[in-house]
GROMACS .gro file of C-alpha atoms in nm:
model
  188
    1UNK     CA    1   0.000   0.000   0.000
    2UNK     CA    2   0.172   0.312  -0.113
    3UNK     CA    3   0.018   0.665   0.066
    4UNK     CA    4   0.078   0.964  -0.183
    5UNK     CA    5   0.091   1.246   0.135
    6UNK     CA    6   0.317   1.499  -0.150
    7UNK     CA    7  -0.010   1.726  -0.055
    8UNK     CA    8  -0.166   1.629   0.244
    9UNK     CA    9   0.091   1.521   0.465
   10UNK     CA   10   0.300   1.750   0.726
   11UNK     CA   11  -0.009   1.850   0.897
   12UNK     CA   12  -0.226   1.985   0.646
   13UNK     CA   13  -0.520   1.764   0.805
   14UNK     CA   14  -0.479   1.814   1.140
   15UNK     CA   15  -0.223   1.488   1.150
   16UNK     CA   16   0.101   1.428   1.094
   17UNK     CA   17   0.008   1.240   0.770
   18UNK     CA   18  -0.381   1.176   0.623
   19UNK     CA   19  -0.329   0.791   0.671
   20UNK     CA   20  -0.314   0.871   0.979
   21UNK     CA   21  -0.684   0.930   0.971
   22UNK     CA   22  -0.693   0.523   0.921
   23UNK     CA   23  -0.631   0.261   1.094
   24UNK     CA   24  -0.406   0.163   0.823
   25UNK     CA   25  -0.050   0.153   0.820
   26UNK     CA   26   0.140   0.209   0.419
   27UNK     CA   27   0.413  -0.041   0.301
   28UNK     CA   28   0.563   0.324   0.105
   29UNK     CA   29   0.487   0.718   0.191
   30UNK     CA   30   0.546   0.963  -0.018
   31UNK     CA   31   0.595   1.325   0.094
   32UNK     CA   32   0.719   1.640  -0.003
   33UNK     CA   33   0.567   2.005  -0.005
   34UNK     CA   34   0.495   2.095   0.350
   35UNK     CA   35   0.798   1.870   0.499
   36UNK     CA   36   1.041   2.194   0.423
   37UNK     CA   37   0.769   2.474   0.410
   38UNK     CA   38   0.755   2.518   0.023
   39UNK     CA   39   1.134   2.453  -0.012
   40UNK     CA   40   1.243   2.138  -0.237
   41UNK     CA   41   1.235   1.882  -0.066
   42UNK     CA   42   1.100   1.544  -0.141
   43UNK     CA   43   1.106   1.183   0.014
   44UNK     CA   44   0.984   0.798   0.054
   45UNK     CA   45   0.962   0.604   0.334
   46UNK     CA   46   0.924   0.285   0.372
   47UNK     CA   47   0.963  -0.066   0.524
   48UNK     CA   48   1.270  -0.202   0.577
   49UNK     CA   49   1.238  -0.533   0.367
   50UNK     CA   50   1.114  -0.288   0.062
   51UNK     CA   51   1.443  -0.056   0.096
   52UNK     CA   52   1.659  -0.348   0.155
   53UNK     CA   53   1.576  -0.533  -0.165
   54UNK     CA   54   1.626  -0.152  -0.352
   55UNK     CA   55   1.972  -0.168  -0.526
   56UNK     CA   56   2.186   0.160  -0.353
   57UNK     CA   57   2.146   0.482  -0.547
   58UNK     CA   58   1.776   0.336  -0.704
   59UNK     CA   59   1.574   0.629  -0.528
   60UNK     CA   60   1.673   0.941  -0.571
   61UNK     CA   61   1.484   1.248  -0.741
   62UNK     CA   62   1.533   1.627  -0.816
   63UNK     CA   63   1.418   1.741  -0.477
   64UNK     CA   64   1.682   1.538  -0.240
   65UNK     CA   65   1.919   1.622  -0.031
   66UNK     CA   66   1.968   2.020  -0.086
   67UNK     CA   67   2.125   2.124   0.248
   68UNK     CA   68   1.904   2.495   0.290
   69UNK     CA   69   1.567   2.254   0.181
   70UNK     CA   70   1.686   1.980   0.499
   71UNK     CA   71   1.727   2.282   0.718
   72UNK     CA   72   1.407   2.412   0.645
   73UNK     CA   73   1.265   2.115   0.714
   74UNK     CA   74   1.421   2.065   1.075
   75UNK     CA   75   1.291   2.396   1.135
   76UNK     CA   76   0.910   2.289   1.014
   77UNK     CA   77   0.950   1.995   1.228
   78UNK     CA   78   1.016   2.169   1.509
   79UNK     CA   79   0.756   2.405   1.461
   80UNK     CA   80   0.474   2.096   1.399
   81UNK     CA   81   0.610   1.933   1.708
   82UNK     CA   82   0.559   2.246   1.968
   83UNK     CA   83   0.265   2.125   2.195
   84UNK     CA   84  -0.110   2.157   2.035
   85UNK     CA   85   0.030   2.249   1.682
   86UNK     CA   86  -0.177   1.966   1.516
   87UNK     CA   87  -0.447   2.031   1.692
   88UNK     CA   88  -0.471   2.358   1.658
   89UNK     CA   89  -0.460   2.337   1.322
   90UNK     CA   90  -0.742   2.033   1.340
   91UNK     CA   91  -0.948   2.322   1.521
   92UNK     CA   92  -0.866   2.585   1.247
   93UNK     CA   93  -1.013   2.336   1.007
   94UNK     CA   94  -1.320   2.304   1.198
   95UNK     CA   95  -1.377   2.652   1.231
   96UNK     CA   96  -1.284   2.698   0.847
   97UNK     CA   97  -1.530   2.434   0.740
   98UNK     CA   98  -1.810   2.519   0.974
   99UNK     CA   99  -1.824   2.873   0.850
  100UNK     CA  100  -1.809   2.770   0.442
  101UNK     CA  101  -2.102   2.501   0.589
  102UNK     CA  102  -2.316   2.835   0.732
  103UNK     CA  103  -2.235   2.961   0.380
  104UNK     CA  104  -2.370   2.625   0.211
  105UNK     CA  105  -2.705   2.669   0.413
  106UNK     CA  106  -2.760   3.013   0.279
  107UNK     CA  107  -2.626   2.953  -0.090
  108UNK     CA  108  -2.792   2.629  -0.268
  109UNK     CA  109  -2.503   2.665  -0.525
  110UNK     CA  110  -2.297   2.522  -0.281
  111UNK     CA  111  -2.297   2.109  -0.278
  112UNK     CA  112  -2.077   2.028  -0.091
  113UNK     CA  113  -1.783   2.135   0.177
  114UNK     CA  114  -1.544   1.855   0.241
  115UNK     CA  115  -1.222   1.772   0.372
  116UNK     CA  116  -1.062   1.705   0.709
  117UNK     CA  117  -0.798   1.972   0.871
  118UNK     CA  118  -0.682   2.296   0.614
  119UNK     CA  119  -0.731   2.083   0.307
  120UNK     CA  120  -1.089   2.167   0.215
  121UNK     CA  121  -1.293   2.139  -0.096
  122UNK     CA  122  -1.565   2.290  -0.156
  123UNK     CA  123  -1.782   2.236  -0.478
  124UNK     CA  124  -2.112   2.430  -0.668
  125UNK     CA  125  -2.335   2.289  -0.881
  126UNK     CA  126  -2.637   2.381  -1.086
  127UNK     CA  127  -2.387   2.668  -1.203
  128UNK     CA  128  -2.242   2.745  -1.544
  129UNK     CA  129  -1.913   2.604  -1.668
  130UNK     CA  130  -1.633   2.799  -1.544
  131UNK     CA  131  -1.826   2.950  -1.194
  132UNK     CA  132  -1.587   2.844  -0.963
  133UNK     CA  133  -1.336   3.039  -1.190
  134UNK     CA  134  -1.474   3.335  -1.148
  135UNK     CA  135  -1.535   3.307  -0.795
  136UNK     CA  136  -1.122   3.242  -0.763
  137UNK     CA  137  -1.113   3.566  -0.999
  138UNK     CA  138  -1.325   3.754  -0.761
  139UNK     CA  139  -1.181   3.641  -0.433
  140UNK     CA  140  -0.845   3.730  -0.566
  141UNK     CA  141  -0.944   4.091  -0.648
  142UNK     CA  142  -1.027   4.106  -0.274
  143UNK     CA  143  -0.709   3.973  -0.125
  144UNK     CA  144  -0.778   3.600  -0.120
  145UNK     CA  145  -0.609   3.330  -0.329
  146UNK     CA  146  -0.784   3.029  -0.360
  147UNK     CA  147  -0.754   2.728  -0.592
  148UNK     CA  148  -0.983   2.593  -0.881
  149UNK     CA  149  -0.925   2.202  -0.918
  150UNK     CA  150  -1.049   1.910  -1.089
  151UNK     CA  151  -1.291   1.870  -1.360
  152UNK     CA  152  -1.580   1.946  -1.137
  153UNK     CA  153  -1.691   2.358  -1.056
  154UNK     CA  154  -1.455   2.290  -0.744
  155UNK     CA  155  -1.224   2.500  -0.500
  156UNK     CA  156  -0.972   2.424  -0.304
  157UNK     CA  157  -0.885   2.579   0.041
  158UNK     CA  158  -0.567   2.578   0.161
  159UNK     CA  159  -0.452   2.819   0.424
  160UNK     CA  160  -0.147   2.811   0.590
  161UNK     CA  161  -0.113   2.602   0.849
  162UNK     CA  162   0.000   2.908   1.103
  163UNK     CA  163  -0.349   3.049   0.987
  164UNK     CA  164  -0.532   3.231   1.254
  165UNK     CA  165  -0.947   3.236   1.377
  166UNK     CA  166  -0.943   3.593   1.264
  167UNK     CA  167  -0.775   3.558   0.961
  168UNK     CA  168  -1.018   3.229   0.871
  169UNK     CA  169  -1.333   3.482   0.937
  170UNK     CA  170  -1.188   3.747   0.723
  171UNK     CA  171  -1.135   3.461   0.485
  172UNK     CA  172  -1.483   3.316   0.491
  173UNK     CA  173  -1.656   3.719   0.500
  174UNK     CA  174  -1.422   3.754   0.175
  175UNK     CA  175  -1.546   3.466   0.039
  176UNK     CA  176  -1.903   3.559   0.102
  177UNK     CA  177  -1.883   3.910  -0.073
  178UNK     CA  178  -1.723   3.787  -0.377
  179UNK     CA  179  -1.947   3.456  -0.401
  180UNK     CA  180  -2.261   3.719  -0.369
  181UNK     CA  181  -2.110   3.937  -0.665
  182UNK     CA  182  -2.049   3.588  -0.864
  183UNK     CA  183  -2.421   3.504  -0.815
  184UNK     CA  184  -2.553   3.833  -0.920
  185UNK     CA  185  -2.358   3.851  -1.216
  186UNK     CA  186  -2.508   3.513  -1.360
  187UNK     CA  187  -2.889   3.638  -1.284
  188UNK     CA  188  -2.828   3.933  -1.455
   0.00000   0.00000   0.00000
């Protein structure tokens, strides 16, 4: 079993890793991303009987072993490892989620809100092709960058992981305003 955590590991669901969620435990993880804060920095894990059978020098990759990306990444680490950092950030997600769900009750062109710690989707439908562009568009002309992904009229939230209650609110009030000038746009 091979877990793919290149986006959500590090803590960006309110664990160390999103396998973590499970009561599963992966024969390979992959990580990079958040392990160095952005820098380049990549790696695999894995059991010992897998690495031992792997010829020396058969893993390797563009994003190993740069000395500034390793410190960065002892520094993350001990950031993510001060008392209540992952949970913290579980309860950031909460908050996060719970105010894009008040949203959801009071806009039916929201379907769904999903996703656990700062790793949240959230997806319209019953909207023209290209909506969830727009709403990107219009969050960014207020201050807020968020991501369109997938096939599907879907965004994707990802704040930092430092990210604060206030700073989630003035997110979510953001959010609101340019999802109201989206919808008005289309009716008229």
């Amino acid at each position: 079993f091979i877990a793919d955590e290149v986006q959500s590991g590090f803590g960006r669901t309110g664990r160390m890793f999103a396998v973590d969620h499970s009561n599963v435990s992966p024969d390979i993880l992959v990580f990079a991303k958040g392990v160095a804060s952005g820098f380049p920095l990549a790696g695999i894990a894995s059991r010992r009987a897998l690495t031992a059978a792997q010829p020396p020098g058969s893993q390797g990759g563009t994003y190993a072993g740069n000395a500034i990306a390793c410190a960065a990444a002892n520094a993350t680490l001990d950031v993510m490892m001060a008392p209540n950092f992952m949970e913290t950030v579980a309860a950031r997600g909460e908050h996060l989620r719970k105010g894009l769900e008040d949203l959801q009750a009071l806009y039916p062109v929201i379907q769904e809100v999903r996703g656990p710690g700062l790793m949240i989707g959230l997806e319209f439908h019953q909207v023209p092709k290209g909506f969830a562009q727009q709403v990107v568009k219009a969050c960014l002309a207020r201050g807020l960058i968020l991501l369109p992904t997938g096939i599907f009229e879907t965004l994707r939230i990802i704040p930092p992981l430092i990210v604060s209650k206030e700073e989630c609110d003035a997110g979510i009030s953001i959010f609101k305003d340019a999802l109201e000038a989206c919808i008005k746009a289309r009716e008229e």
